[in-house]
Coordinates of C-alpha atoms and ligand atoms in Angstrom, one line a residue:
M18 CA 210.3 40.9 26.6
K19 CA 210.4 44.6 26.2
I20 CA 208.0 45.4 23.3
G21 CA 207.2 48.6 21.4
V22 CA 203.9 49.1 19.6
V23 CA 203.9 51.9 17.0
G24 CA 200.4 53.2 16.0
L25 CA 197.7 53.0 18.7
G26 CA 194.6 52.4 16.6
Y27 CA 192.3 49.4 16.7
V28 CA 195.2 46.9 16.0
G29 CA 197.9 48.7 18.1
I30 CA 195.9 49.1 21.3
I31 CA 194.6 45.5 21.2
T32 CA 198.1 44.2 20.5
A33 CA 199.6 46.3 23.2
A34 CA 197.0 45.3 25.8
V35 CA 197.1 41.6 25.0
L36 CA 200.9 41.5 25.1
A37 CA 201.0 43.5 28.4
S38 CA 198.5 41.0 29.8
R39 CA 201.0 38.2 29.0
G40 CA 203.6 39.8 31.2
H41 CA 205.6 41.8 28.6
Q42 CA 206.8 45.3 29.2
V43 CA 204.9 47.3 26.6
I44 CA 205.5 50.8 25.3
G45 CA 202.9 52.3 22.9
V46 CA 203.9 55.1 20.6
D47 CA 201.6 57.3 18.5
V48 CA 202.0 60.6 16.8
D49 CA 198.5 61.6 17.9
K50 CA 199.0 63.6 21.1
E51 CA 195.3 63.5 22.0
K52 CA 195.1 59.8 21.7
V53 CA 198.2 59.3 23.9
K54 CA 196.8 61.7 26.5
S55 CA 193.5 59.9 26.6
L56 CA 195.2 56.5 26.9
N57 CA 197.4 57.8 29.7
C58 CA 194.2 58.9 31.5
N59 CA 192.9 55.3 31.1
R60 CA 190.4 56.3 28.4
S61 CA 190.3 54.1 25.4
P62 CA 189.8 56.2 22.2
I63 CA 187.9 53.2 20.6
Y64 CA 185.1 51.0 21.6
E65 CA 185.9 47.3 21.6
P66 CA 184.2 44.7 23.8
G67 CA 186.3 43.9 26.9
L68 CA 189.0 46.5 26.1
D69 CA 188.3 49.0 28.9
E70 CA 188.5 46.1 31.5
L71 CA 191.7 44.8 29.9
L72 CA 193.3 48.2 29.8
R73 CA 192.5 48.7 33.5
K74 CA 194.3 45.5 34.4
V75 CA 197.6 46.1 32.5
K76 CA 200.3 48.7 32.7
I77 CA 201.4 50.2 29.4
N78 CA 203.5 53.2 28.9
Y79 CA 202.0 55.5 26.2
T80 CA 204.0 58.2 24.6
T81 CA 204.6 60.3 21.5
D82 CA 208.4 60.0 22.0
Y83 CA 210.0 57.3 19.9
S84 CA 213.2 57.5 21.9
K85 CA 211.4 55.6 24.7
L86 CA 211.8 52.5 22.4
S87 CA 215.6 52.6 22.6
D88 CA 215.9 49.3 24.5
V89 CA 213.0 47.3 23.2
D90 CA 213.6 43.8 21.8
I91 CA 210.8 44.0 19.3
A92 CA 208.8 46.9 17.8
F93 CA 205.5 46.2 16.1
I94 CA 204.3 48.6 13.4
T95 CA 200.6 49.0 13.5
V96 CA 200.1 52.3 11.8
S97 CA 197.4 53.0 9.2
T98 CA 197.8 52.0 5.5
P99 CA 195.0 53.8 3.7
T100 CA 194.3 53.4 0.0
V101 CA 194.3 56.7 -1.8
N102 CA 193.1 56.9 -5.5
G103 CA 193.5 53.1 -5.9
K104 CA 197.0 53.0 -4.4
I105 CA 198.2 52.1 -1.0
L106 CA 199.7 55.0 0.9
L107 CA 202.8 53.8 2.7
D108 CA 204.0 57.2 4.1
H109 CA 202.9 56.3 7.7
V110 CA 204.7 53.0 7.5
F111 CA 208.0 54.4 6.1
S112 CA 207.9 57.3 8.6
A113 CA 207.5 54.8 11.4
V114 CA 210.4 52.7 10.0
S115 CA 212.6 55.7 9.7
S116 CA 211.8 56.9 13.3
L117 CA 212.4 53.4 14.6
S118 CA 215.7 53.0 12.8
N119 CA 217.0 56.1 14.6
V120 CA 216.3 54.9 18.1
L121 CA 216.2 51.1 18.2
R122 CA 219.1 48.8 19.3
R123 CA 220.7 47.3 16.2
D124 CA 219.7 43.8 17.2
A125 CA 216.1 44.7 17.8
I126 CA 213.5 43.5 15.4
I127 CA 210.8 45.5 13.5
V128 CA 207.6 43.5 13.0
M129 CA 205.3 44.7 10.3
K130 CA 201.7 44.1 11.4
S131 CA 200.2 46.9 9.3
T132 CA 198.7 45.5 6.0
V133 CA 201.2 46.3 3.3
I134 CA 201.6 45.3 -0.3
P135 CA 204.3 42.7 -1.2
G136 CA 207.8 44.2 -1.3
T137 CA 207.1 46.9 1.3
S138 CA 208.8 45.1 4.2
R139 CA 211.9 44.2 2.2
K140 CA 212.2 47.8 1.2
A141 CA 211.8 48.8 4.9
K142 CA 214.6 46.3 5.7
E143 CA 216.9 47.8 3.1
L144 CA 216.2 51.4 4.1
S145 CA 216.5 50.8 7.9
G146 CA 219.3 48.2 7.9
M147 CA 217.3 46.5 10.6
E148 CA 215.8 43.0 10.6
V149 CA 212.1 43.2 9.5
V150 CA 209.6 40.4 10.0
V151 CA 206.0 40.4 8.6
N152 CA 203.3 39.3 11.0
P153 CA 200.0 40.2 9.4
E154 CA 197.0 40.9 11.6
F155 CA 193.7 39.0 11.0
L156 CA 191.6 40.3 14.0
R157 CA 188.0 41.2 13.6
E158 CA 186.8 44.4 15.2
G159 CA 184.1 43.4 17.8
Y160 CA 186.1 40.2 18.6
A161 CA 189.5 41.7 18.6
I162 CA 190.7 40.5 22.0
E163 CA 189.5 37.0 21.5
D164 CA 191.0 36.9 18.0
T165 CA 194.4 38.1 19.3
L166 CA 194.4 35.5 22.1
H167 CA 193.2 32.7 19.9
P168 CA 193.8 33.4 16.2
D169 CA 193.1 30.8 13.6
R170 CA 196.7 31.0 12.5
I171 CA 199.7 33.1 12.9
V172 CA 201.8 34.0 9.8
I173 CA 205.4 35.0 10.3
G174 CA 207.4 36.0 7.2
G175 CA 211.1 36.6 7.0
D176 CA 214.5 35.7 8.5
K177 CA 214.7 32.5 10.5
S178 CA 216.1 33.7 13.9
A179 CA 214.2 37.0 13.9
G180 CA 211.0 35.0 13.1
D181 CA 211.8 32.6 16.0
L182 CA 211.6 35.5 18.4
V183 CA 208.3 36.7 17.0
E184 CA 207.1 33.1 17.2
E185 CA 208.0 33.1 20.9
V186 CA 205.8 36.1 21.5
W187 CA 202.7 34.4 20.1
R188 CA 203.4 30.8 21.3
F189 CA 200.9 31.2 24.2
T190 CA 198.1 31.3 21.7
N191 CA 198.7 27.6 20.7
S192 CA 197.6 28.6 17.2
P193 CA 199.2 27.0 14.1
I194 CA 202.2 29.1 13.0
I195 CA 203.0 29.4 9.4
R196 CA 206.5 30.5 8.4
T197 CA 206.9 32.2 5.0
S198 CA 209.0 34.7 3.1
L199 CA 208.3 38.4 3.7
E200 CA 206.4 38.7 0.4
E201 CA 204.3 35.6 1.0
A202 CA 203.2 36.9 4.4
E203 CA 202.3 40.2 2.9
L204 CA 200.3 38.6 0.2
I205 CA 198.5 36.1 2.5
K206 CA 196.8 39.0 4.2
Y207 CA 195.5 40.5 0.9
A208 CA 194.5 37.1 -0.5
S209 CA 192.6 36.3 2.6
N210 CA 190.7 39.6 2.8
S211 CA 190.0 39.6 -0.9
F212 CA 188.6 36.1 -0.7
L213 CA 186.3 37.0 2.1
A214 CA 185.1 40.1 0.2
V215 CA 184.5 37.8 -2.8
K216 CA 182.4 35.5 -0.6
I217 CA 180.3 38.4 0.7
S218 CA 179.7 39.8 -2.8
F219 CA 178.9 36.3 -4.1
A220 CA 176.2 35.9 -1.4
N221 CA 174.9 39.3 -2.3
E222 CA 174.5 38.4 -6.0
I223 CA 172.7 35.3 -5.0
A224 CA 170.5 37.5 -2.9
N225 CA 169.7 39.7 -5.9
L226 CA 168.7 36.6 -7.8
C227 CA 166.5 35.4 -4.9
E228 CA 164.6 38.7 -4.9
R229 CA 163.5 38.0 -8.5
I230 CA 162.5 34.3 -8.0
P231 CA 159.2 33.4 -6.3
N232 CA 159.5 31.6 -2.9
C233 CA 163.2 32.2 -2.4
D234 CA 165.1 33.3 0.6
V235 CA 168.8 33.8 0.3
N236 CA 169.4 32.7 3.9
V237 CA 167.9 29.3 3.2
V238 CA 170.2 29.0 0.1
T239 CA 173.4 30.2 1.8
Q240 CA 172.8 28.2 5.0
A241 CA 172.5 25.0 2.9
M242 CA 175.6 26.0 0.9
G243 CA 177.6 26.7 4.1
I244 CA 177.0 23.2 5.5
D245 CA 179.3 21.9 2.8
K246 CA 182.7 21.9 4.4
R247 CA 184.3 22.9 1.2
I248 CA 182.3 26.2 1.2
S249 CA 181.9 26.9 5.0
P250 CA 179.2 29.1 6.4
Y251 CA 181.3 32.2 7.2
F252 CA 181.1 35.4 5.3
L253 CA 178.3 34.0 3.2
K254 CA 175.6 36.3 4.7
A255 CA 173.8 38.5 2.3
G256 CA 173.2 42.1 3.3
L257 CA 174.2 45.6 2.4
G258 CA 177.8 44.6 1.6
Y259 CA 181.1 45.0 3.4
G260 CA 182.5 48.2 4.8
G261 CA 185.0 49.0 7.5
S262 CA 188.7 49.9 7.6
C263 CA 190.0 46.7 5.9
F264 CA 188.1 45.1 3.0
P265 CA 187.3 48.2 1.0
K266 CA 190.8 49.6 1.1
D267 CA 192.6 46.2 0.9
T268 CA 190.7 45.0 -2.2
L269 CA 191.5 48.3 -3.9
A270 CA 195.1 48.2 -2.8
I271 CA 195.7 44.7 -4.2
L272 CA 193.9 45.6 -7.4
G273 CA 196.2 48.7 -7.8
F274 CA 199.2 46.6 -7.0
S275 CA 198.4 43.8 -9.4
S276 CA 197.6 46.1 -12.2
E277 CA 201.1 47.7 -11.8
L278 CA 202.5 44.2 -12.3
G279 CA 200.4 43.7 -15.4
E280 CA 198.0 41.2 -13.9
K281 CA 194.2 41.6 -13.5
L282 CA 192.4 40.2 -10.5
R283 CA 189.1 39.9 -12.3
I284 CA 187.2 38.1 -9.5
V285 CA 188.3 40.8 -6.9
E286 CA 187.3 43.5 -9.4
A287 CA 183.8 42.0 -9.6
A288 CA 183.5 41.7 -5.8
V289 CA 184.3 45.4 -5.5
E290 CA 181.8 46.3 -8.3
V291 CA 179.0 44.2 -6.6
N292 CA 179.8 45.8 -3.3
N293 CA 179.7 49.4 -4.7
E294 CA 176.2 48.7 -5.9
R295 CA 174.8 47.7 -2.5
P296 CA 173.9 51.2 -1.1
L297 CA 172.1 52.0 -4.4
R298 CA 169.9 48.9 -3.9
A299 CA 168.8 50.3 -0.5
I300 CA 167.7 53.5 -2.2
S301 CA 165.8 51.6 -4.9
A302 CA 164.1 49.5 -2.2
M303 CA 163.0 52.6 -0.4
K304 CA 161.6 54.1 -3.7
E305 CA 159.8 50.8 -4.4
L306 CA 158.2 51.0 -1.0
M307 CA 157.5 54.8 -0.7
G308 CA 157.3 56.0 -4.3
E309 CA 158.9 59.4 -4.0
I310 CA 161.5 59.8 -1.2
K311 CA 162.2 63.5 -1.8
G312 CA 161.1 65.5 1.3
K313 CA 160.3 62.3 3.2
R314 CA 161.8 61.6 6.7
I315 CA 163.8 58.3 6.7
C316 CA 165.5 56.8 9.7
I317 CA 168.7 54.8 9.5
L318 CA 169.2 52.2 12.3
G319 CA 172.9 51.5 12.7
L320 CA 175.9 53.6 11.6
S321 CA 178.9 51.5 12.4
F322 CA 180.2 49.3 9.6
K323 CA 179.2 46.3 11.6
P324 CA 177.8 45.6 15.1
G325 CA 180.2 45.4 18.1
T326 CA 182.2 48.4 17.1
D327 CA 182.0 52.2 16.9
D328 CA 184.0 52.2 13.7
T329 CA 182.3 54.0 10.9
R330 CA 185.1 53.9 8.3
E331 CA 183.7 53.0 4.9
S332 CA 180.4 52.3 6.6
V333 CA 177.6 51.3 4.2
A334 CA 175.1 53.1 6.4
L335 CA 176.9 56.5 5.8
K336 CA 176.9 55.8 2.1
I337 CA 173.2 55.2 2.2
L338 CA 172.7 58.3 4.3
N339 CA 174.6 60.5 1.7
L340 CA 172.6 59.0 -1.2
L341 CA 169.3 59.6 0.6
E342 CA 170.2 63.2 1.3
K343 CA 171.2 63.7 -2.4
E344 CA 167.7 62.4 -3.3
G345 CA 166.2 65.1 -1.1
A346 CA 165.2 62.9 1.8
E347 CA 165.5 64.1 5.4
V348 CA 167.6 61.6 7.4
I349 CA 167.8 60.8 11.1
A350 CA 170.0 58.1 12.4
Y351 CA 170.6 56.1 15.6
D352 CA 173.5 53.8 16.6
P353 CA 174.2 52.3 20.0
K354 CA 178.0 53.1 19.9
A355 CA 179.1 55.0 16.8
K356 CA 179.3 58.8 17.0
V357 CA 179.0 60.8 13.8
E358 CA 179.1 64.5 13.7
G359 CA 177.1 66.7 11.3
I360 CA 174.0 64.4 11.0
K361 CA 170.7 64.3 12.9
I362 CA 171.0 61.7 15.6
A363 CA 168.1 60.2 17.7
R364 CA 168.6 59.1 21.3
N365 CA 167.3 55.7 20.7
S366 CA 165.8 53.5 18.0
E367 CA 162.2 54.2 19.0
E368 CA 162.7 58.0 18.7
C369 CA 164.4 57.5 15.4
I370 CA 161.5 55.3 14.0
M371 CA 158.7 57.4 15.4
S372 CA 159.9 60.6 13.8
S373 CA 160.1 58.9 10.3
E374 CA 158.0 57.5 7.5
G375 CA 160.7 55.1 6.3
V376 CA 163.2 52.9 8.1
I377 CA 166.4 51.3 6.9
I378 CA 168.2 48.7 9.0
A379 CA 171.8 49.3 8.1
T380 CA 173.8 47.5 10.9
E381 CA 172.6 44.3 12.6
W382 CA 173.0 45.5 16.2
S383 CA 171.2 42.8 18.3
E384 CA 169.0 45.5 19.9
F385 CA 167.2 46.0 16.6
S386 CA 165.8 42.5 16.5
G387 CA 162.2 42.3 17.9
I388 CA 161.4 45.9 17.1
E389 CA 158.6 44.9 14.7
P390 CA 155.8 46.3 16.9
I391 CA 157.1 49.8 16.8
L392 CA 157.6 49.6 13.0
K393 CA 153.8 49.3 12.4
G394 CA 152.7 51.7 9.6
K395 CA 156.3 52.4 8.5
Y396 CA 158.0 51.6 5.3
V397 CA 160.9 49.3 6.2
F398 CA 163.9 48.1 4.3
D399 CA 165.8 45.4 6.3
G400 CA 169.2 45.4 4.7
R401 CA 170.7 43.2 7.4
R402 CA 168.1 40.5 8.0
V403 CA 167.3 41.2 11.6
L404 CA 163.5 41.4 11.4
D405 CA 160.7 39.0 11.0
L406 CA 159.2 39.9 7.6
K407 CA 155.9 38.2 8.5
K408 CA 155.3 40.7 11.3
L409 CA 155.6 43.7 9.0
D410 CA 153.2 45.2 6.5
N411 CA 155.2 47.4 4.2
A412 CA 158.7 45.9 4.2
I413 CA 161.4 44.6 1.9
M414 CA 164.2 42.4 3.1
V415 CA 167.5 41.8 1.3
G416 CA 167.5 38.4 -0.5
V417 CA 163.8 37.6 -0.1
S418 CA 161.5 37.2 -3.1
R419 CA 159.8 40.4 -4.1
C420 CA 157.6 38.8 -6.7
K421 CA 154.6 36.7 -6.0
R422 CA 153.7 33.8 -8.2
Ligands
LIG30 P1 194.0 53.1 12.9 O1 193.8 54.2 11.9 O2 192.9 52.8 13.8 O3 195.3 53.5 13.8 C1 196.5 53.8 13.2 C2 197.3 54.6 14.2 O4 198.6 54.9 13.7 C3 196.7 56.0 14.5 O5 196.4 56.2 15.9 C4 197.7 57.0 13.9 O6 197.8 58.2 14.7 C5 199.0 56.2 14.1 N1 200.1 56.6 13.3 C6 200.1 57.0 12.0 N2 201.4 57.3 11.6 C7 202.2 57.0 12.7 C8 203.6 57.1 12.9 N3 204.4 57.5 11.9 N4 204.1 56.8 14.1 C9 203.2 56.5 15.1 N5 201.9 56.4 15.0 C10 201.4 56.6 13.8 O7 194.4 51.8 12.1 P2 194.0 50.3 12.4 O8 192.6 50.0 12.1 O9 194.5 49.9 13.8 O10 194.9 49.5 11.3 C11 196.3 49.5 11.4 C12 196.8 48.5 10.4 O11 196.4 47.2 10.7 C13 196.4 48.9 9.0 O12 197.4 48.5 8.1 C14 195.2 47.9 8.8 O13 195.0 47.6 7.4 C15 195.6 46.7 9.6 N6 194.5 45.9 10.1 C16 193.4 46.5 10.7 C17 192.4 45.7 11.2 C18 191.2 46.3 11.8 O14 190.2 45.6 12.0 N7 191.2 47.6 12.1 C19 192.5 44.3 11.1 C20 193.6 43.7 10.5 C21 194.6 44.5 10.0

């Protein structure tokens, strides 16, 4: 098929690359000239494992010119949908819909892959007069290619025959396909992300409890819980909380949306509240270890919101960094992939640790495990459970008893 992908961010580039690798003719459109230029020079603007290799193998036409989509069969919308002041911002989506409706063939199909609140795609359909199908994206950054090739399920919402065409695009995955209404497909994405956020916050509250009970380690508790098939082990890991471009904004967007409908999502509200508190806990752990942190040099290991990506959107590490600076600490950081301007960055973890009195593990990059020998004499808060507490002298680990019997 001839396929357009509108919005070349994390989701758009991966979708374009995977579809091109399946033999489709793909045209990628973005309003960001620099991004398009860099993609046309074979430079990916994002880090994602396997992406550079995949992009070298496929041929994709990148452009800022929507008119290049005039004869595509399907146009995927993968533009950003940020949450601003507790409300989803749909300007990018509607701008893309409007540009598409000016250039597409009348029988082409618009596929909404961006995460949008229920009702958005029906409105897009009415405004554009085009057939719109919802096909939410569930990929995880760090595993994005694998997740696009082999998703757990594919949700397709909307009209039967338009949905059939989208089903044909994804049939190669052999994944279960669920056909729904437009609104159900939109809500499935929010319900899924909110539920995962709830699981993470639940594990984090159990971690808080473990810290106050002698002889308790949250990992032992959650591992045993996760063996129960009804619970499952995924997203039950205690740590510093969730960040990234999805959970924080999606939980707030669904809360804003539901309150407009006069419904309260109390469990999601609680998950957000628990998550907001996580960075503060890192600060109190450092104070517990070091006493005063004002004027002290503290190193943060990991800046990306999780390992395997350079994405720092809503990264907990950056929130901790800001809090430390507000408290008067001097901060230096190191991350294997993420690049952040305006902060002091070390060339490697050793340099970062050696120049500091305190160390916070904020992202669980695998290269941070086994660094206990160079942490000797430092005050360490392991917020991501990568170290062996027995090998450290002055350390606190999330979810491990802090009281001795
Ligand atoms: P992103 O911010 O990385 O990329 C969005 C791109 O859209 C940017 O390059 C931007 O320039 C472009 N854009 C904005 N307006 C445009 C327009 N009118 N026309 C053309 N291009 C335009 O976003 P992302 O992380 O790829 O997320 C895209 C959508 O997918 C969001 O709704 C997000 O919630 C959802 N999603 C993201 C992930 C993820 O892990 N990143 C996973 C699942 C779903």
